[in-house]
Amino acid sequence: MIELPLTELRAGLMASLAVPRWVDDVVRVAPFESVSQLLDVASAAATPLSASEIDEAIAHHPRIGEKPVGDGAAQAFSRNEQAGLGSDEEDLAAEIAAGNVAYEQRFGRVFIIRAAGRSRAEILTELERRLELPNSSELEIVGEQLRDIALLRIERLWATPAEDDLS
Protein backbone atom coordinates (compact mmCIF):
# COMPACT_ATOMS: atom_id res chain seq x y z
CA MET A 1 0.00 0.00 0.00
CA ILE A 2 1.33 3.43 -0.93
CA GLU A 3 0.41 5.72 1.89
CA LEU A 4 1.72 9.19 1.19
CA PRO A 5 0.49 12.45 2.63
CA LEU A 6 -1.74 14.02 -0.02
CA THR A 7 0.45 17.13 -0.14
CA GLU A 8 3.49 14.96 -0.99
CA LEU A 9 1.52 13.01 -3.60
CA ARG A 10 0.22 16.23 -5.17
CA ALA A 11 3.66 17.84 -5.25
CA GLY A 12 5.23 14.76 -6.85
CA LEU A 13 2.48 14.52 -9.43
CA MET A 14 2.71 18.23 -10.32
CA ALA A 15 6.48 17.82 -10.79
CA SER A 16 5.74 14.86 -13.06
CA LEU A 17 3.04 16.53 -15.18
CA ALA A 18 1.92 20.06 -14.37
CA VAL A 19 -1.74 19.59 -15.25
CA PRO A 20 -4.02 20.29 -12.26
CA ARG A 21 -6.98 18.28 -13.65
CA TRP A 22 -4.72 15.24 -14.06
CA VAL A 23 -3.29 15.63 -10.56
CA ASP A 24 -6.82 15.86 -9.11
CA ASP A 25 -7.96 12.78 -11.06
CA VAL A 26 -5.01 10.73 -9.82
CA VAL A 27 -5.21 11.92 -6.20
CA ARG A 28 -8.94 11.14 -6.11
CA VAL A 29 -8.08 7.40 -6.37
CA ALA A 30 -5.46 7.40 -3.56
CA PRO A 31 -4.33 5.47 -1.63
CA PHE A 32 -2.76 3.05 -4.11
CA GLU A 33 -2.08 -0.63 -3.56
CA SER A 34 1.16 -0.44 -5.55
CA VAL A 35 3.25 1.75 -7.81
CA SER A 36 1.81 -0.27 -10.71
CA GLN A 37 -1.70 0.80 -9.77
CA LEU A 38 -0.56 4.42 -9.43
CA LEU A 39 1.03 4.22 -12.88
CA ASP A 40 -2.11 2.69 -14.39
CA VAL A 41 -4.33 5.42 -12.90
CA ALA A 42 -1.89 8.16 -13.94
CA SER A 43 -1.68 6.81 -17.48
CA ALA A 44 -5.45 6.55 -17.86
CA ALA A 45 -5.97 10.06 -16.47
CA ALA A 46 -3.45 11.45 -18.99
CA THR A 47 -5.00 9.70 -21.99
CA PRO A 48 -5.69 11.94 -23.75
CA LEU A 49 -4.57 15.37 -22.60
CA SER A 50 -6.48 18.31 -24.04
CA ALA A 51 -4.70 20.97 -26.08
CA SER A 52 -4.93 23.42 -23.18
CA GLU A 53 -3.54 20.81 -20.77
CA ILE A 54 -0.64 20.19 -23.15
CA ASP A 55 0.04 23.94 -23.13
CA GLU A 56 -0.06 23.94 -19.30
CA ALA A 57 2.39 21.06 -19.10
CA ILE A 58 4.77 22.41 -21.74
CA ALA A 59 5.15 25.64 -19.78
CA HIS A 60 7.19 23.61 -17.27
CA HIS A 61 9.54 21.95 -19.78
CA PRO A 62 12.80 23.41 -21.10
CA ARG A 63 13.71 23.09 -24.75
CA ILE A 64 15.41 19.80 -25.49
CA GLY A 65 19.15 20.33 -25.16
CA GLU A 66 18.81 23.42 -22.94
CA LYS A 67 19.51 23.53 -19.22
CA PRO A 68 16.40 23.91 -17.06
CA VAL A 69 16.21 27.15 -15.07
CA GLY A 70 15.33 26.94 -11.38
CA ASP A 71 15.65 24.51 -8.52
CA GLY A 72 12.27 22.79 -8.33
CA ALA A 73 11.51 19.10 -8.67
CA ALA A 74 10.40 19.44 -12.30
CA GLN A 75 13.68 21.15 -13.20
CA ALA A 76 15.66 18.44 -11.41
CA PHE A 77 13.78 15.80 -13.41
CA SER A 78 14.57 17.63 -16.67
CA ARG A 79 18.26 17.92 -15.78
CA ASN A 80 18.41 14.19 -15.05
CA GLU A 81 16.48 13.22 -18.19
CA GLN A 82 18.72 15.28 -20.46
CA ALA A 83 21.98 14.38 -18.68
CA GLY A 84 22.53 11.38 -20.95
CA LEU A 85 22.59 13.55 -24.06
CA GLY A 86 26.27 14.36 -23.54
CA SER A 87 28.17 17.36 -24.81
CA ASP A 88 30.56 15.62 -27.19
CA GLU A 89 28.17 15.87 -30.14
CA GLU A 90 28.27 19.64 -30.69
CA ASP A 91 27.13 19.42 -34.32
CA LEU A 92 24.05 17.49 -33.24
CA ALA A 93 23.42 19.97 -30.43
CA ALA A 94 23.45 22.82 -32.95
CA GLU A 95 21.11 20.91 -35.28
CA ILE A 96 18.71 20.23 -32.40
CA ALA A 97 18.79 23.91 -31.43
CA ALA A 98 17.96 24.86 -35.04
CA GLY A 99 15.25 22.19 -35.09
CA ASN A 100 13.77 23.62 -31.90
CA VAL A 101 13.45 27.02 -33.59
CA ALA A 102 11.86 25.49 -36.70
CA TYR A 103 9.48 23.44 -34.55
CA GLU A 104 8.40 26.45 -32.50
CA GLN A 105 7.82 28.48 -35.67
CA ARG A 106 5.80 25.64 -37.21
CA PHE A 107 3.73 24.55 -34.18
CA GLY A 108 3.91 27.50 -31.76
CA ARG A 109 5.14 25.37 -28.86
CA VAL A 110 8.31 23.80 -27.50
CA PHE A 111 9.32 20.42 -28.94
CA ILE A 112 8.62 17.73 -26.33
CA ILE A 113 10.15 14.27 -26.38
CA ARG A 114 10.99 11.72 -23.73
CA ALA A 115 14.75 12.28 -23.67
CA ALA A 116 15.53 9.54 -21.15
CA GLY A 117 17.19 6.64 -22.92
CA ARG A 118 17.60 8.47 -26.23
CA SER A 119 20.73 9.79 -27.91
CA ARG A 120 20.98 13.22 -29.50
CA ALA A 121 20.95 11.55 -32.91
CA GLU A 122 17.68 9.74 -32.10
CA ILE A 123 16.14 12.96 -30.81
CA LEU A 124 17.19 14.88 -33.92
CA THR A 125 15.77 12.18 -36.20
CA GLU A 126 12.45 12.28 -34.34
CA LEU A 127 12.39 16.08 -34.35
CA GLU A 128 12.92 16.15 -38.11
CA ARG A 129 10.23 13.50 -38.64
CA ARG A 130 7.71 15.30 -36.47
CA LEU A 131 8.30 18.64 -38.22
CA GLU A 132 6.60 17.09 -41.26
CA LEU A 133 3.43 16.03 -39.43
CA PRO A 134 0.13 17.87 -39.44
CA ASN A 135 -0.56 19.80 -36.23
CA SER A 136 -3.33 17.43 -35.11
CA SER A 137 -1.05 14.39 -35.32
CA GLU A 138 1.81 16.23 -33.64
CA LEU A 139 -0.43 17.42 -30.81
CA GLU A 140 -1.44 13.81 -30.13
CA ILE A 141 2.23 12.76 -30.04
CA VAL A 142 3.09 15.62 -27.66
CA GLY A 143 0.37 14.43 -25.29
CA GLU A 144 1.74 10.87 -25.45
CA GLN A 145 5.28 12.10 -24.79
CA LEU A 146 4.14 14.17 -21.80
CA ARG A 147 2.32 11.13 -20.41
CA ASP A 148 5.39 8.92 -20.89
CA ILE A 149 7.62 11.50 -19.20
CA ALA A 150 5.17 11.71 -16.29
CA LEU A 151 5.10 7.94 -15.84
CA LEU A 152 8.90 7.76 -15.79
CA ARG A 153 9.01 10.52 -13.21
CA ILE A 154 6.43 8.77 -11.02
CA GLU A 155 8.52 5.60 -11.13
CA ARG A 156 11.62 7.55 -10.12
CA LEU A 157 9.75 9.14 -7.24
CA TRP A 158 8.01 6.15 -5.73
CA ALA A 159 9.27 2.83 -7.08
CA THR A 160 11.89 1.00 -5.08
CA PRO A 161 14.51 -1.16 -6.80
CA ALA A 162 13.49 -4.31 -4.98
CA GLU A 163 9.73 -4.01 -5.03
CA ASP A 164 6.81 -2.41 -6.76
CA ASP A 165 5.18 -0.83 -3.74
CA LEU A 166 6.08 1.40 -0.83
CA SER A 167 4.54 -0.68 1.94
XYZ file of N, CA and C in Angstrom:
501
model
N 0.855 -1.189 0.000
C 0.000 0.000 0.000
C 0.887 1.233 0.000
N 0.616 2.152 -0.903
C 1.331 3.426 -0.931
C 0.530 4.409 -0.096
N 1.085 4.775 1.013
C 0.410 5.724 1.889
C 1.271 6.962 2.019
N 1.000 7.927 1.180
C 1.717 9.191 1.189
C 0.780 10.289 1.659
N 1.322 11.282 2.352
C 0.488 12.452 2.628
C 0.029 13.047 1.290
N -1.214 13.494 1.233
C -1.745 14.020 -0.025
C -0.925 15.200 -0.550
N -0.369 16.007 0.330
C 0.455 17.126 -0.137
C 1.704 16.616 -0.853
N 2.305 15.548 -0.347
C 3.487 14.964 -0.992
C 3.116 14.330 -2.330
N 1.990 13.619 -2.355
C 1.525 13.009 -3.600
C 1.251 14.085 -4.637
N 0.529 15.136 -4.246
C 0.215 16.226 -5.172
C 1.477 16.894 -5.713
N 2.421 17.171 -4.831
C 3.659 17.842 -5.252
C 4.433 16.958 -6.230
N 4.531 15.678 -5.951
C 5.227 14.763 -6.850
C 4.545 14.642 -8.196
N 3.226 14.604 -8.173
C 2.483 14.520 -9.428
C 2.626 15.804 -10.244
N 2.562 16.961 -9.593
C 2.715 18.225 -10.319
C 4.107 18.343 -10.926
N 5.124 17.816 -10.229
C 6.483 17.822 -10.788
C 6.591 16.852 -11.962
N 5.726 15.858 -11.991
C 5.737 14.865 -13.061
C 4.979 15.343 -14.299
N 3.861 16.011 -14.080
C 3.036 16.532 -15.178
C 2.197 17.675 -14.614
N 2.554 18.883 -14.952
C 1.917 20.064 -14.370
C 0.567 20.352 -15.014
N -0.371 19.449 -14.751
C -1.741 19.586 -15.246
C -2.662 19.353 -14.051
N -3.217 20.438 -13.477
C -4.024 20.292 -12.257
C -5.175 19.288 -12.372
N -5.872 19.244 -13.493
C -6.977 18.281 -13.649
C -6.461 16.863 -13.517
N -5.330 16.570 -14.134
C -4.716 15.237 -14.064
C -4.324 14.912 -12.629
N -3.689 15.843 -11.955
C -3.293 15.629 -10.559
C -4.533 15.310 -9.721
N -5.586 16.104 -9.871
C -6.824 15.864 -9.113
C -7.403 14.483 -9.408
N -7.421 14.088 -10.681
C -7.960 12.779 -11.059
C -7.164 11.635 -10.432
N -5.852 11.782 -10.390
C -5.011 10.729 -9.817
C -5.164 10.701 -8.300
N -5.114 11.853 -7.662
C -5.213 11.923 -6.196
C -6.551 11.385 -5.709
N -7.597 11.598 -6.487
C -8.937 11.141 -6.107
C -8.984 9.624 -5.865
N -8.095 8.871 -6.489
C -8.081 7.405 -6.368
C -7.237 6.928 -5.180
N -6.361 7.784 -4.661
C -5.459 7.404 -3.560
C -6.251 6.922 -2.346
N -5.675 6.018 -1.547
C -4.325 5.469 -1.627
C -4.242 4.337 -2.666
N -3.008 4.051 -3.076
C -2.761 3.050 -4.108
C -2.182 1.789 -3.489
N -2.583 0.661 -4.038
C -2.076 -0.626 -3.562
C -0.611 -0.830 -3.928
N -0.202 -0.239 -5.063
C 1.162 -0.441 -5.552
C 1.533 0.700 -6.499
N 2.804 0.784 -6.814
C 3.250 1.751 -7.811
C 2.626 1.407 -9.168
N 2.460 0.130 -9.448
C 1.811 -0.275 -10.708
C 0.406 0.293 -10.817
N -0.352 0.246 -9.743
C -1.698 0.805 -9.766
C -1.639 2.313 -9.959
N -0.734 2.979 -9.266
C -0.564 4.418 -9.431
C -0.238 4.746 -10.892
N 0.668 3.999 -11.483
C 1.032 4.222 -12.885
C -0.154 3.995 -13.820
N -0.939 2.963 -13.561
C -2.115 2.692 -14.391
C -3.124 3.840 -14.311
N -3.382 4.314 -13.092
C -4.329 5.415 -12.896
C -3.788 6.686 -13.560
N -2.501 6.963 -13.357
C -1.885 8.161 -13.940
C -1.926 8.121 -15.465
N -1.650 6.958 -16.031
C -1.678 6.807 -17.480
C -3.086 7.034 -18.020
N -4.067 6.403 -17.400
C -5.451 6.549 -17.864
C -5.922 7.997 -17.752
N -5.542 8.669 -16.670
C -5.974 10.058 -16.475
C -5.311 11.011 -17.471
N -4.174 10.606 -18.027
C -3.451 11.448 -18.993
C -3.741 11.065 -20.433
N -4.710 10.185 -20.640
C -5.003 9.699 -21.987
C -6.451 10.012 -22.343
N -6.660 10.990 -23.206
C -5.688 11.936 -23.746
C -5.633 13.196 -22.894
N -4.645 14.023 -23.159
C -4.573 15.366 -22.596
C -5.180 16.319 -23.615
N -5.907 17.312 -23.123
C -6.477 18.306 -24.043
C -5.373 19.252 -24.525
N -5.670 20.008 -25.554
C -4.701 20.971 -26.081
C -4.307 21.985 -25.010
N -5.266 22.448 -24.223
C -4.933 23.423 -23.175
C -4.104 22.776 -22.066
N -4.352 21.511 -21.766
C -3.536 20.813 -20.770
C -2.112 20.603 -21.277
N -1.979 20.325 -22.551
C -0.642 20.194 -23.150
C 0.098 21.523 -23.017
N -0.583 22.624 -23.288
C 0.044 23.939 -23.125
C 0.468 24.179 -21.680
N -0.406 23.802 -20.729
C -0.058 23.941 -19.302
C 1.209 23.159 -18.971
N 1.259 21.932 -19.410
C 2.389 21.061 -19.097
C 3.672 21.536 -19.757
N 3.590 21.972 -20.999
C 4.771 22.414 -21.739
C 5.409 23.631 -21.078
N 4.616 24.443 -20.442
C 5.148 25.640 -19.780
C 6.211 25.291 -18.742
N 6.250 24.048 -18.297
C 7.193 23.609 -17.268
C 8.352 22.794 -17.823
N 8.472 22.743 -19.143
C 9.540 21.954 -19.778
C 10.518 22.872 -20.504
N 11.817 22.648 -20.307
C 12.797 23.407 -21.100
C 12.868 22.848 -22.515
N 13.447 23.609 -23.404
C 13.710 23.090 -24.746
C 14.672 21.914 -24.624
N 14.510 20.940 -25.490
C 15.414 19.800 -25.488
C 16.819 20.323 -25.788
N 17.775 19.898 -24.982
C 19.154 20.329 -25.156
C 19.523 21.568 -24.361
N 18.536 22.244 -23.753
C 18.814 23.420 -22.939
C 18.731 23.066 -21.467
N 19.499 23.760 -20.666
C 19.510 23.532 -19.225
C 18.252 24.130 -18.609
N 17.562 23.373 -17.755
C 16.399 23.912 -17.059
C 16.813 25.043 -16.110
N 15.969 26.034 -15.969
C 16.214 27.151 -15.066
C 15.394 26.928 -13.804
N 16.036 27.082 -12.647
C 15.334 26.940 -11.381
C 15.774 25.710 -10.627
N 15.232 25.582 -9.424
C 15.653 24.514 -8.522
C 14.525 23.586 -8.092
N 13.393 23.625 -8.729
C 12.269 22.793 -8.333
C 12.431 21.347 -8.766
N 11.486 20.528 -8.345
C 11.510 19.099 -8.665
C 11.397 18.861 -10.169
N 10.554 19.617 -10.854
C 10.400 19.436 -12.303
C 11.709 19.754 -13.027
N 12.407 20.800 -12.578
C 13.684 21.150 -13.197
C 14.733 20.072 -12.930
N 14.724 19.515 -11.726
C 15.661 18.436 -11.406
C 15.390 17.217 -12.291
N 14.127 16.897 -12.510
C 13.782 15.800 -13.414
C 14.336 16.080 -14.812
N 14.108 17.287 -15.324
C 14.567 17.628 -16.674
C 16.083 17.537 -16.784
N 16.801 18.023 -15.765
C 18.264 17.917 -15.783
C 18.693 16.458 -15.875
N 18.066 15.615 -15.066
C 18.406 14.191 -15.046
C 18.082 13.535 -16.376
N 16.917 13.845 -16.935
C 16.485 13.220 -18.188
C 17.371 13.608 -19.365
N 17.883 14.827 -19.352
C 18.721 15.280 -20.464
C 20.205 15.056 -20.210
N 20.566 14.576 -19.021
C 21.978 14.382 -18.684
C 22.661 13.392 -19.619
N 21.954 12.398 -20.085
C 22.532 11.383 -20.948
C 22.791 11.844 -22.372
N 22.407 13.075 -22.691
C 22.593 13.553 -24.060
C 24.046 13.881 -24.359
N 24.844 14.117 -23.338
C 26.275 14.361 -23.539
C 26.543 15.676 -24.237
N 27.781 16.100 -24.183
C 28.165 17.364 -24.809
C 29.211 17.162 -25.897
N 29.524 15.900 -26.202
C 30.564 15.623 -27.189
C 30.041 15.647 -28.624
N 28.773 15.857 -28.806
C 28.173 15.874 -30.143
C 27.692 17.287 -30.453
N 28.631 18.232 -30.531
C 28.267 19.643 -30.686
C 27.510 19.911 -31.985
N 27.860 19.214 -33.068
C 27.134 19.420 -34.323
C 25.670 19.042 -34.159
N 25.431 17.916 -33.479
C 24.053 17.490 -33.241
C 23.328 18.476 -32.335
N 24.028 18.987 -31.331
C 23.416 19.967 -30.430
C 22.973 21.202 -31.214
N 23.797 21.654 -32.132
C 23.446 22.818 -32.948
C 22.262 22.502 -33.864
N 22.228 21.296 -34.417
C 21.108 20.905 -35.282
C 19.812 20.809 -34.482
N 19.896 20.293 -33.259
C 18.708 20.226 -32.400
C 18.236 21.630 -32.061
N 19.165 22.530 -31.736
C 18.786 23.914 -31.432
C 18.077 24.550 -32.626
N 18.609 24.337 -33.829
C 17.959 24.865 -35.038
C 16.599 24.197 -35.252
N 16.522 22.898 -34.981
C 15.254 22.189 -35.092
C 14.226 22.704 -34.107
N 14.677 23.038 -32.897
C 13.768 23.619 -31.899
C 13.138 24.902 -32.423
N 13.954 25.749 -33.037
C 13.452 27.016 -33.588
C 12.432 26.736 -34.696
N 12.777 25.831 -35.601
C 11.860 25.490 -36.703
C 10.551 24.908 -36.160
N 10.659 24.059 -35.151
C 9.477 23.436 -34.548
C 8.580 24.507 -33.924
N 9.191 25.405 -33.159
C 8.401 26.451 -32.502
C 7.734 27.373 -33.518
N 8.426 27.656 -34.614
C 7.819 28.476 -35.671
C 6.663 27.734 -36.332
N 6.820 26.445 -36.525
C 5.800 25.644 -37.207
C 4.582 25.381 -36.332
N 4.824 24.991 -35.045
C 3.726 24.554 -34.184
C 3.371 25.529 -33.063
N 4.219 26.521 -32.802
C 3.914 27.497 -31.757
C 4.084 26.970 -30.345
N 4.884 25.921 -30.185
C 5.141 25.365 -28.856
C 6.511 24.709 -28.862
N 7.014 24.446 -27.670
C 8.311 23.797 -27.496
C 8.211 22.327 -27.906
N 9.232 21.832 -28.565
C 9.317 20.418 -28.936
C 9.481 19.583 -27.672
N 8.603 18.612 -27.497
C 8.622 17.734 -26.328
C 8.872 16.310 -26.786
N 9.845 15.679 -26.122
C 10.150 14.274 -26.378
C 10.692 13.677 -25.098
N 10.377 12.417 -24.873
C 10.986 11.716 -23.727
C 12.455 11.547 -24.064
N 13.308 12.308 -23.389
C 14.746 12.282 -23.673
C 15.434 11.093 -23.008
N 14.898 10.638 -21.889
C 15.532 9.544 -21.149
C 15.689 8.324 -22.050
N 16.920 7.831 -22.130
C 17.191 6.636 -22.919
C 17.405 6.892 -24.398
N 17.403 8.150 -24.825
C 17.597 8.468 -26.234
C 18.889 9.249 -26.428
N 19.530 9.031 -27.558
C 20.729 9.786 -27.911
C 20.307 11.083 -28.614
N 21.262 11.996 -28.753
C 20.980 13.223 -29.504
C 20.588 12.894 -30.943
N 21.263 11.915 -31.528
C 20.954 11.548 -32.913
C 19.515 11.052 -33.024
N 19.066 10.237 -32.084
C 17.681 9.741 -32.097
C 16.692 10.888 -31.931
N 17.017 11.813 -31.045
C 16.135 12.959 -30.810
C 16.054 13.824 -32.065
N 17.185 14.068 -32.700
C 17.191 14.876 -33.916
C 16.378 14.206 -35.022
N 16.538 12.909 -35.183
C 15.773 12.183 -36.200
C 14.275 12.311 -35.946
N 13.874 12.167 -34.685
C 12.453 12.275 -34.343
C 11.959 13.714 -34.524
N 12.757 14.675 -34.158
C 12.393 16.078 -34.347
C 12.156 16.377 -35.830
N 13.066 15.931 -36.664
C 12.916 16.149 -38.109
C 11.674 15.446 -38.653
N 11.415 14.234 -38.197
C 10.226 13.499 -38.638
C 8.953 14.227 -38.232
N 8.925 14.673 -36.992
C 7.710 15.302 -36.472
C 7.456 16.683 -37.068
N 8.484 17.346 -37.557
C 8.297 18.635 -38.221
C 7.426 18.509 -39.468
N 7.362 17.321 -40.033
C 6.599 17.091 -41.262
C 5.141 16.705 -41.004
N 4.778 16.493 -39.757
C 3.427 16.026 -39.427
C 2.422 17.168 -39.400
N 1.162 16.853 -39.640
C 0.126 17.872 -39.436
C -0.002 18.173 -37.936
N -0.460 19.372 -37.623
C -0.561 19.797 -36.229
C -1.378 18.832 -35.379
N -2.476 18.328 -35.906
C -3.329 17.432 -35.109
C -2.586 16.156 -34.719
N -1.827 15.590 -35.623
C -1.048 14.387 -35.321
C 0.058 14.708 -34.330
N 0.709 15.839 -34.536
C 1.805 16.227 -33.641
C 1.291 16.500 -32.241
N 0.141 17.133 -32.120
C -0.428 17.415 -30.806
C -0.703 16.122 -30.050
N -1.196 15.121 -30.746
C -1.440 13.811 -30.130
C -0.121 13.200 -29.632
N 0.921 13.299 -30.430
C 2.227 12.759 -30.039
C 2.772 13.506 -28.824
N 2.622 14.827 -28.808
C 3.089 15.616 -27.665
C 2.393 15.137 -26.384
N 1.100 14.928 -26.454
C 0.369 14.425 -25.293
C 0.896 13.079 -24.836
N 1.180 12.192 -25.786
C 1.736 10.872 -25.446
C 3.111 11.004 -24.810
N 3.936 11.897 -25.338
C 5.281 12.100 -24.788
C 5.200 12.658 -23.368
N 4.313 13.620 -23.146
C 4.140 14.174 -21.802
C 3.689 13.093 -20.821
N 2.774 12.233 -21.264
C 2.319 11.127 -20.412
C 3.488 10.193 -20.100
N 4.261 9.828 -21.112
C 5.394 8.922 -20.892
C 6.427 9.525 -19.946
N 6.692 10.816 -20.102
C 7.619 11.504 -19.197
C 7.077 11.459 -17.773
N 5.788 11.730 -17.617
C 5.174 11.715 -16.285
C 5.286 10.339 -15.636
N 5.034 9.296 -16.399
C 5.102 7.940 -15.837
C 6.524 7.589 -15.409
N 7.507 7.986 -16.190
C 8.902 7.759 -15.792
C 9.233 8.512 -14.511
N 8.744 9.720 -14.400
C 9.005 10.522 -13.205
C 8.330 9.916 -11.976
N 7.122 9.422 -12.138
C 6.426 8.766 -11.020
C 7.222 7.551 -10.555
N 7.697 6.762 -11.500
C 8.517 5.602 -11.134
C 9.753 6.028 -10.359
N 10.418 7.078 -10.819
C 11.623 7.551 -10.123
C 11.305 8.021 -8.713
N 10.136 8.629 -8.556
C 9.754 9.139 -7.240
C 9.398 8.033 -6.247
N 8.626 7.048 -6.709
C 8.011 6.154 -5.734
C 8.303 4.673 -5.891
N 8.941 4.258 -6.952
C 9.272 2.832 -7.078
C 10.581 2.557 -6.336
N 10.644 1.418 -5.729
C 11.885 0.996 -5.079
C 12.517 -0.072 -5.965
N 13.850 -0.183 -5.936
C 14.508 -1.158 -6.799
C 14.054 -2.589 -6.555
N 13.771 -2.930 -5.327
C 13.492 -4.315 -4.980
C 12.014 -4.690 -5.045
N 11.157 -3.689 -5.066
C 9.726 -4.012 -5.030
C 8.924 -2.969 -5.778
N 7.677 -3.274 -5.988
C 6.809 -2.409 -6.760
C 5.936 -1.532 -5.883
N 6.010 -1.682 -4.586
C 5.175 -0.828 -3.743
C 5.987 -0.221 -2.617
N 5.383 0.674 -1.903
C 6.077 1.397 -0.832
C 5.603 0.952 0.539
N 5.051 -0.235 0.639
C 4.543 -0.683 1.944
C 5.674 -1.147 2.834
